[in-house]
């Protein structure tokens, strides 16, 4: 295994590593691959909150197979079956994770880290989700989780040029497909956003923070996280 400082730090932080085996690969769309892993011991530590995510370690072929860590949302899992799914965007240019997902076959073994990250979705106030294709699995998990309740949900989604009409499952949400979720949100009364959850490309998260600041939105009503960085690898 190549030396990898990041993995060493995670061990020091006692972030658990698990071995997982790919047991299924399917195509949700030509650009979105669903991968099923068998990892009974890891699945036992999931608590099932929407947007729960894992860190997948994948080899970077441009760096002699150095392992890189990339975040992926748990798109579904079974305690009984000991399996879980992730949906991986195959993007262009490729990165180590999308290249791995493009080529992966059942039987492949990977290391996965998991540290019980928590999602922040506020309370009962209206919920605004700003997302793109990388956070589409999280949007689906959140909408499904909240579907039984009466919470108002708005989604501003950048489909990044893809057709998501027959793909996206966001029960109970009002979905706006837009090339710029931050601009669309800004022109649709950001003062009434309720709790704002955003998972976007890094510069968009910065743009959103400026919009929210100008609208006087308290920081306690916002949870925004960069999911990828335009023009460079994530770490
Ligand atoms: C907590 C968390 C959960 C996540 N959940 C998911 C998930 O469920 N599904 C998912 O697909 N992604 C998810 N992501 C995003 C994913 O980790 C990043 O997209 C990651 O950068 C992909 O790694 P890579 O090795 O393929 O590309 P990198 O090496 O990071 O980047 C290589 C090139 O690809 C570009 N790039 C990276 N991601 C994208 C993208 N999404 N669209 C267009 N261009 C891109 C970069 O700008 C760069 O030019 C999540 C991220 C986090 C932090």
mmCIF file of C-alpha atoms and ligand atoms in Angstrom:
data_model
loop_
_atom_site.group_PDB
_atom_site.id
_atom_site.type_symbol
_atom_site.label_atom_id
_atom_site.label_comp_id
_atom_site.label_asym_id
_atom_site.label_seq_id
_atom_site.Cartn_x
_atom_site.Cartn_y
_atom_site.Cartn_z
ATOM 1 C CA UNK A 1 0.000 0.000 0.000
ATOM 2 C CA UNK A 2 1.507 3.380 -0.937
ATOM 3 C CA UNK A 3 2.341 5.735 1.899
ATOM 4 C CA UNK A 4 -0.519 8.103 2.464
ATOM 5 C CA UNK A 5 -0.356 10.816 5.078
ATOM 6 C CA UNK A 6 -4.073 11.509 5.007
ATOM 7 C CA UNK A 7 -4.860 7.921 5.845
ATOM 8 C CA UNK A 8 -2.321 8.060 8.659
ATOM 9 C CA UNK A 9 -4.015 11.125 10.148
ATOM 10 C CA UNK A 10 -7.368 9.427 9.999
ATOM 11 C CA UNK A 11 -5.959 6.450 11.863
ATOM 12 C CA UNK A 12 -4.585 8.835 14.499
ATOM 13 C CA UNK A 13 -8.038 10.383 14.798
ATOM 14 C CA UNK A 14 -9.318 6.832 15.278
ATOM 15 C CA UNK A 15 -11.608 7.044 12.291
ATOM 16 C CA UNK A 16 -12.469 3.410 11.696
ATOM 17 C CA UNK A 17 -11.437 1.692 8.472
ATOM 18 C CA UNK A 18 -13.486 -1.115 7.028
ATOM 19 C CA UNK A 19 -12.987 -3.541 4.187
ATOM 20 C CA UNK A 20 -15.821 -3.708 1.701
ATOM 21 C CA UNK A 21 -16.433 -5.869 -1.367
ATOM 22 C CA UNK A 22 -18.291 -4.677 -4.445
ATOM 23 C CA UNK A 23 -21.256 -6.992 -4.992
ATOM 24 C CA UNK A 24 -23.279 -5.035 -7.536
ATOM 25 C CA UNK A 25 -22.791 -2.394 -10.199
ATOM 26 C CA UNK A 26 -25.692 -0.808 -12.037
ATOM 27 C CA UNK A 27 -26.334 2.220 -14.188
ATOM 28 C CA UNK A 28 -28.900 4.727 -12.901
ATOM 29 C CA UNK A 29 -28.005 6.900 -15.874
ATOM 30 C CA UNK A 30 -25.021 6.872 -18.252
ATOM 31 C CA UNK A 31 -23.378 9.420 -15.926
ATOM 32 C CA UNK A 32 -24.529 7.974 -12.594
ATOM 33 C CA UNK A 33 -23.389 4.581 -11.415
ATOM 34 C CA UNK A 34 -24.865 2.744 -8.439
ATOM 35 C CA UNK A 35 -22.387 0.549 -6.605
ATOM 36 C CA UNK A 36 -23.399 -1.944 -3.944
ATOM 37 C CA UNK A 37 -20.902 -3.035 -1.297
ATOM 38 C CA UNK A 38 -21.033 -5.885 1.140
ATOM 39 C CA UNK A 39 -19.638 -4.675 4.485
ATOM 40 C CA UNK A 40 -21.742 -6.094 7.341
ATOM 41 C CA UNK A 41 -19.581 -4.685 10.131
ATOM 42 C CA UNK A 42 -19.612 -1.174 8.630
ATOM 43 C CA UNK A 43 -23.354 -1.247 7.936
ATOM 44 C CA UNK A 44 -23.964 -2.078 11.603
ATOM 45 C CA UNK A 45 -22.495 1.296 12.542
ATOM 46 C CA UNK A 46 -24.846 3.292 10.260
ATOM 47 C CA UNK A 47 -27.618 5.076 12.110
ATOM 48 C CA UNK A 48 -29.764 5.685 9.039
ATOM 49 C CA UNK A 49 -30.027 9.462 9.097
ATOM 50 C CA UNK A 50 -30.438 10.938 5.608
ATOM 51 C CA UNK A 51 -27.247 12.054 3.956
ATOM 52 C CA UNK A 52 -25.038 9.753 6.011
ATOM 53 C CA UNK A 53 -21.784 9.347 4.060
ATOM 54 C CA UNK A 54 -18.633 7.294 3.888
ATOM 55 C CA UNK A 55 -15.063 7.942 2.771
ATOM 56 C CA UNK A 56 -14.033 5.710 -0.094
ATOM 57 C CA UNK A 57 -10.313 5.114 -0.663
ATOM 58 C CA UNK A 58 -9.467 4.805 -4.346
ATOM 59 C CA UNK A 59 -6.146 4.497 -6.179
ATOM 60 C CA UNK A 60 -4.947 7.543 -8.119
ATOM 61 C CA UNK A 61 -3.355 6.138 -11.291
ATOM 62 C CA UNK A 62 -1.732 9.508 -12.042
ATOM 63 C CA UNK A 63 0.219 9.163 -8.758
ATOM 64 C CA UNK A 64 1.315 5.546 -9.017
ATOM 65 C CA UNK A 65 -1.729 4.198 -7.215
ATOM 66 C CA UNK A 66 -1.560 6.520 -4.174
ATOM 67 C CA UNK A 67 -4.799 6.126 -2.267
ATOM 68 C CA UNK A 68 -7.155 9.091 -2.271
ATOM 69 C CA UNK A 69 -10.144 9.636 -0.048
ATOM 70 C CA UNK A 70 -13.468 10.759 -1.532
ATOM 71 C CA UNK A 71 -16.825 11.285 0.168
ATOM 72 C CA UNK A 72 -19.938 9.404 -0.989
ATOM 73 C CA UNK A 73 -23.467 9.463 0.363
ATOM 74 C CA UNK A 74 -25.105 6.256 1.502
ATOM 75 C CA UNK A 75 -27.948 5.941 -1.003
ATOM 76 C CA UNK A 76 -29.498 2.889 0.669
ATOM 77 C CA UNK A 77 -28.525 0.052 2.983
ATOM 78 C CA UNK A 78 -29.760 -3.076 4.721
ATOM 79 C CA UNK A 79 -28.817 -4.075 8.264
ATOM 80 C CA UNK A 80 -30.048 -7.626 7.567
ATOM 81 C CA UNK A 81 -28.281 -7.940 4.226
ATOM 82 C CA UNK A 82 -25.082 -6.217 5.388
ATOM 83 C CA UNK A 83 -24.929 -4.158 2.188
ATOM 84 C CA UNK A 84 -25.055 -0.473 1.223
ATOM 85 C CA UNK A 85 -25.230 1.519 -2.023
ATOM 86 C CA UNK A 86 -23.546 4.674 -3.253
ATOM 87 C CA UNK A 87 -24.309 6.622 -6.453
ATOM 88 C CA UNK A 88 -21.169 7.919 -8.139
ATOM 89 C CA UNK A 89 -21.196 10.733 -10.716
ATOM 90 C CA UNK A 90 -18.971 9.885 -13.702
ATOM 91 C CA UNK A 91 -17.663 13.336 -14.487
ATOM 92 C CA UNK A 92 -15.327 14.809 -17.043
ATOM 93 C CA UNK A 93 -12.453 15.372 -16.493
ATOM 94 C CA UNK A 94 -12.290 12.157 -14.504
ATOM 95 C CA UNK A 95 -10.812 11.916 -11.038
ATOM 96 C CA UNK A 96 -9.600 8.819 -9.186
ATOM 97 C CA UNK A 97 -13.074 8.079 -7.792
ATOM 98 C CA UNK A 98 -15.026 8.537 -11.013
ATOM 99 C CA UNK A 99 -12.386 6.558 -12.957
ATOM 100 C CA UNK A 100 -12.595 3.782 -10.370
ATOM 101 C CA UNK A 101 -16.401 3.721 -10.578
ATOM 102 C CA UNK A 102 -16.334 3.653 -14.393
ATOM 103 C CA UNK A 103 -14.221 0.487 -14.398
ATOM 104 C CA UNK A 104 -15.276 -1.322 -11.233
ATOM 105 C CA UNK A 105 -16.702 -4.861 -11.351
ATOM 106 C CA UNK A 106 -18.250 -7.065 -8.670
ATOM 107 C CA UNK A 107 -15.568 -8.722 -6.573
ATOM 108 C CA UNK A 108 -13.418 -5.587 -6.197
ATOM 109 C CA UNK A 109 -12.213 -4.880 -2.651
ATOM 110 C CA UNK A 110 -11.886 -1.389 -1.155
ATOM 111 C CA UNK A 111 -11.164 0.306 2.131
ATOM 112 C CA UNK A 112 -13.815 2.627 3.519
ATOM 113 C CA UNK A 113 -13.611 5.008 6.470
ATOM 114 C CA UNK A 114 -16.608 6.091 8.476
ATOM 115 C CA UNK A 115 -16.837 8.537 11.344
ATOM 116 C CA UNK A 116 -20.569 8.964 12.060
ATOM 117 C CA UNK A 117 -20.905 12.353 10.428
ATOM 118 C CA UNK A 118 -24.135 14.160 11.249
ATOM 119 C CA UNK A 119 -26.377 15.990 8.830
ATOM 120 C CA UNK A 120 -27.906 19.314 9.844
ATOM 121 C CA UNK A 121 -31.396 19.911 8.562
ATOM 122 C CA UNK A 122 -32.839 22.323 11.137
ATOM 123 C CA UNK A 123 -36.168 21.728 12.854
ATOM 124 C CA UNK A 124 -39.676 22.203 11.483
ATOM 125 C CA UNK A 125 -39.108 25.404 9.490
ATOM 126 C CA UNK A 126 -39.217 25.296 5.670
ATOM 127 C CA UNK A 127 -36.155 23.616 4.212
ATOM 128 C CA UNK A 128 -34.213 24.821 1.165
ATOM 129 C CA UNK A 129 -31.754 22.434 -0.469
ATOM 130 C CA UNK A 130 -29.148 23.698 -2.953
ATOM 131 C CA UNK A 131 -27.489 20.881 -4.826
ATOM 132 C CA UNK A 132 -25.880 19.570 -7.980
ATOM 133 C CA UNK A 133 -25.410 16.055 -9.328
ATOM 134 C CA UNK A 134 -22.877 15.131 -6.619
ATOM 135 C CA UNK A 135 -25.437 15.906 -3.926
ATOM 136 C CA UNK A 136 -28.421 14.464 -5.790
ATOM 137 C CA UNK A 137 -28.177 11.218 -3.736
ATOM 138 C CA UNK A 138 -28.260 13.266 -0.513
ATOM 139 C CA UNK A 139 -31.263 15.303 -1.740
ATOM 140 C CA UNK A 140 -33.102 12.066 -2.528
ATOM 141 C CA UNK A 141 -32.315 10.596 0.890
ATOM 142 C CA UNK A 142 -33.430 13.772 2.698
ATOM 143 C CA UNK A 143 -36.684 14.114 0.730
ATOM 144 C CA UNK A 144 -37.530 10.470 1.244
ATOM 145 C CA UNK A 145 -36.812 10.752 4.959
ATOM 146 C CA UNK A 146 -39.016 13.838 5.358
ATOM 147 C CA UNK A 147 -41.765 12.740 2.958
ATOM 148 C CA UNK A 148 -44.053 11.506 5.725
ATOM 149 C CA UNK A 149 -44.004 14.892 7.498
ATOM 150 C CA UNK A 150 -45.506 18.227 6.514
ATOM 151 C CA UNK A 151 -42.294 20.203 6.146
ATOM 152 C CA UNK A 152 -42.087 22.508 3.147
ATOM 153 C CA UNK A 153 -39.089 21.590 0.968
ATOM 154 C CA UNK A 154 -37.615 23.539 -1.943
ATOM 155 C CA UNK A 155 -34.771 22.165 -4.047
ATOM 156 C CA UNK A 156 -32.558 24.215 -6.378
ATOM 157 C CA UNK A 157 -30.626 21.663 -8.408
ATOM 158 C CA UNK A 158 -27.895 22.148 -10.992
ATOM 159 C CA UNK A 159 -28.242 19.040 -13.154
ATOM 160 C CA UNK A 160 -24.895 19.938 -14.794
ATOM 161 C CA UNK A 161 -26.312 19.512 -18.287
ATOM 162 C CA UNK A 162 -27.896 16.115 -17.603
ATOM 163 C CA UNK A 163 -31.530 15.146 -17.943
ATOM 164 C CA UNK A 164 -32.729 14.303 -14.446
ATOM 165 C CA UNK A 165 -36.471 14.440 -15.169
ATOM 166 C CA UNK A 166 -37.095 10.700 -14.957
ATOM 167 C CA UNK A 167 -34.285 10.081 -12.499
ATOM 168 C CA UNK A 168 -34.558 12.381 -9.497
ATOM 169 C CA UNK A 169 -36.819 11.130 -6.738
ATOM 170 C CA UNK A 170 -37.634 13.995 -4.384
ATOM 171 C CA UNK A 171 -41.090 13.224 -2.964
ATOM 172 C CA UNK A 172 -42.920 16.241 -1.577
ATOM 173 C CA UNK A 173 -40.345 18.786 -2.731
ATOM 174 C CA UNK A 174 -40.719 21.687 -5.153
ATOM 175 C CA UNK A 175 -37.769 21.222 -7.493
ATOM 176 C CA UNK A 176 -36.220 23.970 -9.605
ATOM 177 C CA UNK A 177 -33.647 22.718 -12.126
ATOM 178 C CA UNK A 178 -31.202 25.522 -12.788
ATOM 179 C CA UNK A 179 -27.673 26.084 -14.030
ATOM 180 C CA UNK A 180 -26.992 28.230 -10.977
ATOM 181 C CA UNK A 181 -28.751 27.190 -7.768
ATOM 182 C CA UNK A 182 -27.286 30.116 -5.821
ATOM 183 C CA UNK A 183 -28.563 32.741 -8.296
ATOM 184 C CA UNK A 184 -31.965 31.018 -8.510
ATOM 185 C CA UNK A 185 -32.216 30.953 -4.725
ATOM 186 C CA UNK A 186 -31.074 34.585 -4.462
ATOM 187 C CA UNK A 187 -33.820 35.731 -6.810
ATOM 188 C CA UNK A 188 -36.468 33.677 -4.981
ATOM 189 C CA UNK A 189 -36.575 35.481 -1.621
ATOM 190 C CA UNK A 190 -33.598 34.148 0.354
ATOM 191 C CA UNK A 191 -35.105 35.749 3.490
ATOM 192 C CA UNK A 192 -37.757 33.030 3.420
ATOM 193 C CA UNK A 193 -35.361 30.149 2.917
ATOM 194 C CA UNK A 194 -36.013 28.682 6.356
ATOM 195 C CA UNK A 195 -33.158 26.288 7.021
ATOM 196 C CA UNK A 196 -30.687 26.326 4.138
ATOM 197 C CA UNK A 197 -28.738 23.154 3.340
ATOM 198 C CA UNK A 198 -26.242 23.375 0.496
ATOM 199 C CA UNK A 199 -23.855 20.854 -1.024
ATOM 200 C CA UNK A 200 -22.193 22.389 -4.057
ATOM 201 C CA UNK A 201 -18.922 23.079 -5.797
ATOM 202 C CA UNK A 202 -16.640 25.110 -3.505
ATOM 203 C CA UNK A 203 -16.894 28.525 -5.196
ATOM 204 C CA UNK A 204 -20.671 28.206 -5.178
ATOM 205 C CA UNK A 205 -20.643 27.644 -1.434
ATOM 206 C CA UNK A 206 -18.715 30.917 -1.082
ATOM 207 C CA UNK A 207 -21.212 32.703 -3.350
ATOM 208 C CA UNK A 208 -24.090 31.331 -1.296
ATOM 209 C CA UNK A 209 -22.547 32.511 1.964
ATOM 210 C CA UNK A 210 -22.377 36.052 0.541
ATOM 211 C CA UNK A 211 -26.057 35.896 -0.500
ATOM 212 C CA UNK A 212 -27.103 34.644 2.936
ATOM 213 C CA UNK A 213 -25.056 37.281 4.706
ATOM 214 C CA UNK A 214 -26.654 40.027 2.613
ATOM 215 C CA UNK A 215 -30.094 38.576 3.401
ATOM 216 C CA UNK A 216 -29.293 38.605 7.128
ATOM 217 C CA UNK A 217 -29.744 34.844 7.492
ATOM 218 C CA UNK A 218 -28.402 33.665 10.855
ATOM 219 C CA UNK A 219 -25.537 31.188 10.637
ATOM 220 C CA UNK A 220 -27.503 28.763 12.783
ATOM 221 C CA UNK A 221 -29.992 28.432 9.892
ATOM 222 C CA UNK A 222 -27.387 27.336 7.384
ATOM 223 C CA UNK A 223 -25.349 24.228 6.734
ATOM 224 C CA UNK A 224 -23.254 24.535 3.593
ATOM 225 C CA UNK A 225 -20.450 22.223 2.528
ATOM 226 C CA UNK A 226 -18.238 22.008 -0.550
ATOM 227 C CA UNK A 227 -18.585 18.628 -2.249
ATOM 228 C CA UNK A 228 -16.006 19.168 -4.991
ATOM 229 C CA UNK A 229 -13.611 21.784 -6.359
ATOM 230 C CA UNK A 230 -13.726 23.011 -9.933
ATOM 231 C CA UNK A 231 -10.522 22.357 -11.854
ATOM 232 C CA UNK A 232 -8.695 20.297 -9.235
ATOM 233 C CA UNK A 233 -8.899 17.100 -7.212
ATOM 234 C CA UNK A 234 -10.657 17.230 -3.888
ATOM 235 C CA UNK A 235 -7.593 16.455 -1.730
HETATM 236 C C1 LIG B 1 -19.696 14.339 2.319
HETATM 237 C C2 LIG B 1 -19.637 14.178 0.812
HETATM 238 C C3 LIG B 1 -20.565 13.378 0.172
HETATM 239 C C4 LIG B 1 -20.533 13.218 -1.212
HETATM 240 N N1 LIG B 1 -21.445 12.394 -1.829
HETATM 241 C C5 LIG B 1 -21.347 12.176 -3.159
HETATM 242 C C6 LIG B 1 -22.227 11.248 -3.818
HETATM 243 O O1 LIG B 1 -23.078 10.600 -3.198
HETATM 244 N N2 LIG B 1 -22.067 11.067 -5.167
HETATM 245 C C7 LIG B 1 -21.122 11.746 -5.885
HETATM 246 O O2 LIG B 1 -21.009 11.515 -7.093
HETATM 247 N N3 LIG B 1 -20.297 12.637 -5.290
HETATM 248 C C8 LIG B 1 -20.389 12.846 -3.953
HETATM 249 N N4 LIG B 1 -19.536 13.731 -3.339
HETATM 250 C C9 LIG B 1 -18.613 14.480 -4.179
HETATM 251 C C10 LIG B 1 -17.364 13.694 -4.555
HETATM 252 O O3 LIG B 1 -16.677 13.265 -3.392
HETATM 253 C C11 LIG B 1 -16.493 14.647 -5.387
HETATM 254 O O4 LIG B 1 -17.133 14.914 -6.607
HETATM 255 C C12 LIG B 1 -15.085 14.137 -5.632
HETATM 256 O O5 LIG B 1 -14.292 15.240 -5.987
HETATM 257 C C13 LIG B 1 -15.002 13.080 -6.721
HETATM 258 O O6 LIG B 1 -13.688 12.613 -6.731
HETATM 259 P P1 LIG B 1 -12.902 12.235 -8.065
HETATM 260 O O7 LIG B 1 -11.713 11.484 -7.599
HETATM 261 O O8 LIG B 1 -13.824 11.562 -9.033
HETATM 262 O O9 LIG B 1 -12.501 13.638 -8.681
HETATM 263 P P2 LIG B 1 -11.381 14.696 -8.172
HETATM 264 O O10 LIG B 1 -10.022 14.086 -8.221
HETATM 265 O O11 LIG B 1 -11.820 15.276 -6.862
HETATM 266 O O12 LIG B 1 -11.483 15.810 -9.283
HETATM 267 C C14 LIG B 1 -10.988 15.592 -10.612
HETATM 268 C C15 LIG B 1 -11.654 16.580 -11.553
HETATM 269 O O13 LIG B 1 -13.052 16.309 -11.586
HETATM 270 C C16 LIG B 1 -13.807 17.472 -11.258
HETATM 271 N N5 LIG B 1 -14.995 17.024 -10.487
HETATM 272 C C17 LIG B 1 -15.018 16.405 -9.286
HETATM 273 N N6 LIG B 1 -16.272 16.140 -8.915
HETATM 274 C C18 LIG B 1 -17.068 16.594 -9.886
HETATM 275 C C19 LIG B 1 -18.470 16.594 -10.091
HETATM 276 N N7 LIG B 1 -19.316 16.086 -9.183
HETATM 277 N N8 LIG B 1 -18.955 17.128 -11.230
HETATM 278 C C20 LIG B 1 -18.118 17.645 -12.159
HETATM 279 N N9 LIG B 1 -16.788 17.673 -12.029
HETATM 280 C C21 LIG B 1 -16.268 17.149 -10.914
HETATM 281 C C22 LIG B 1 -12.848 18.344 -10.461
HETATM 282 O O14 LIG B 1 -13.187 19.702 -10.597
HETATM 283 C C23 LIG B 1 -11.524 18.017 -11.098
HETATM 284 O O15 LIG B 1 -11.323 18.802 -12.246
HETATM 285 C C24 LIG B 1 -19.571 13.914 -1.957
HETATM 286 C C25 LIG B 1 -18.626 14.733 -1.306
HETATM 287 C C26 LIG B 1 -18.663 14.861 0.069
HETATM 288 C C27 LIG B 1 -17.643 15.739 0.737
#
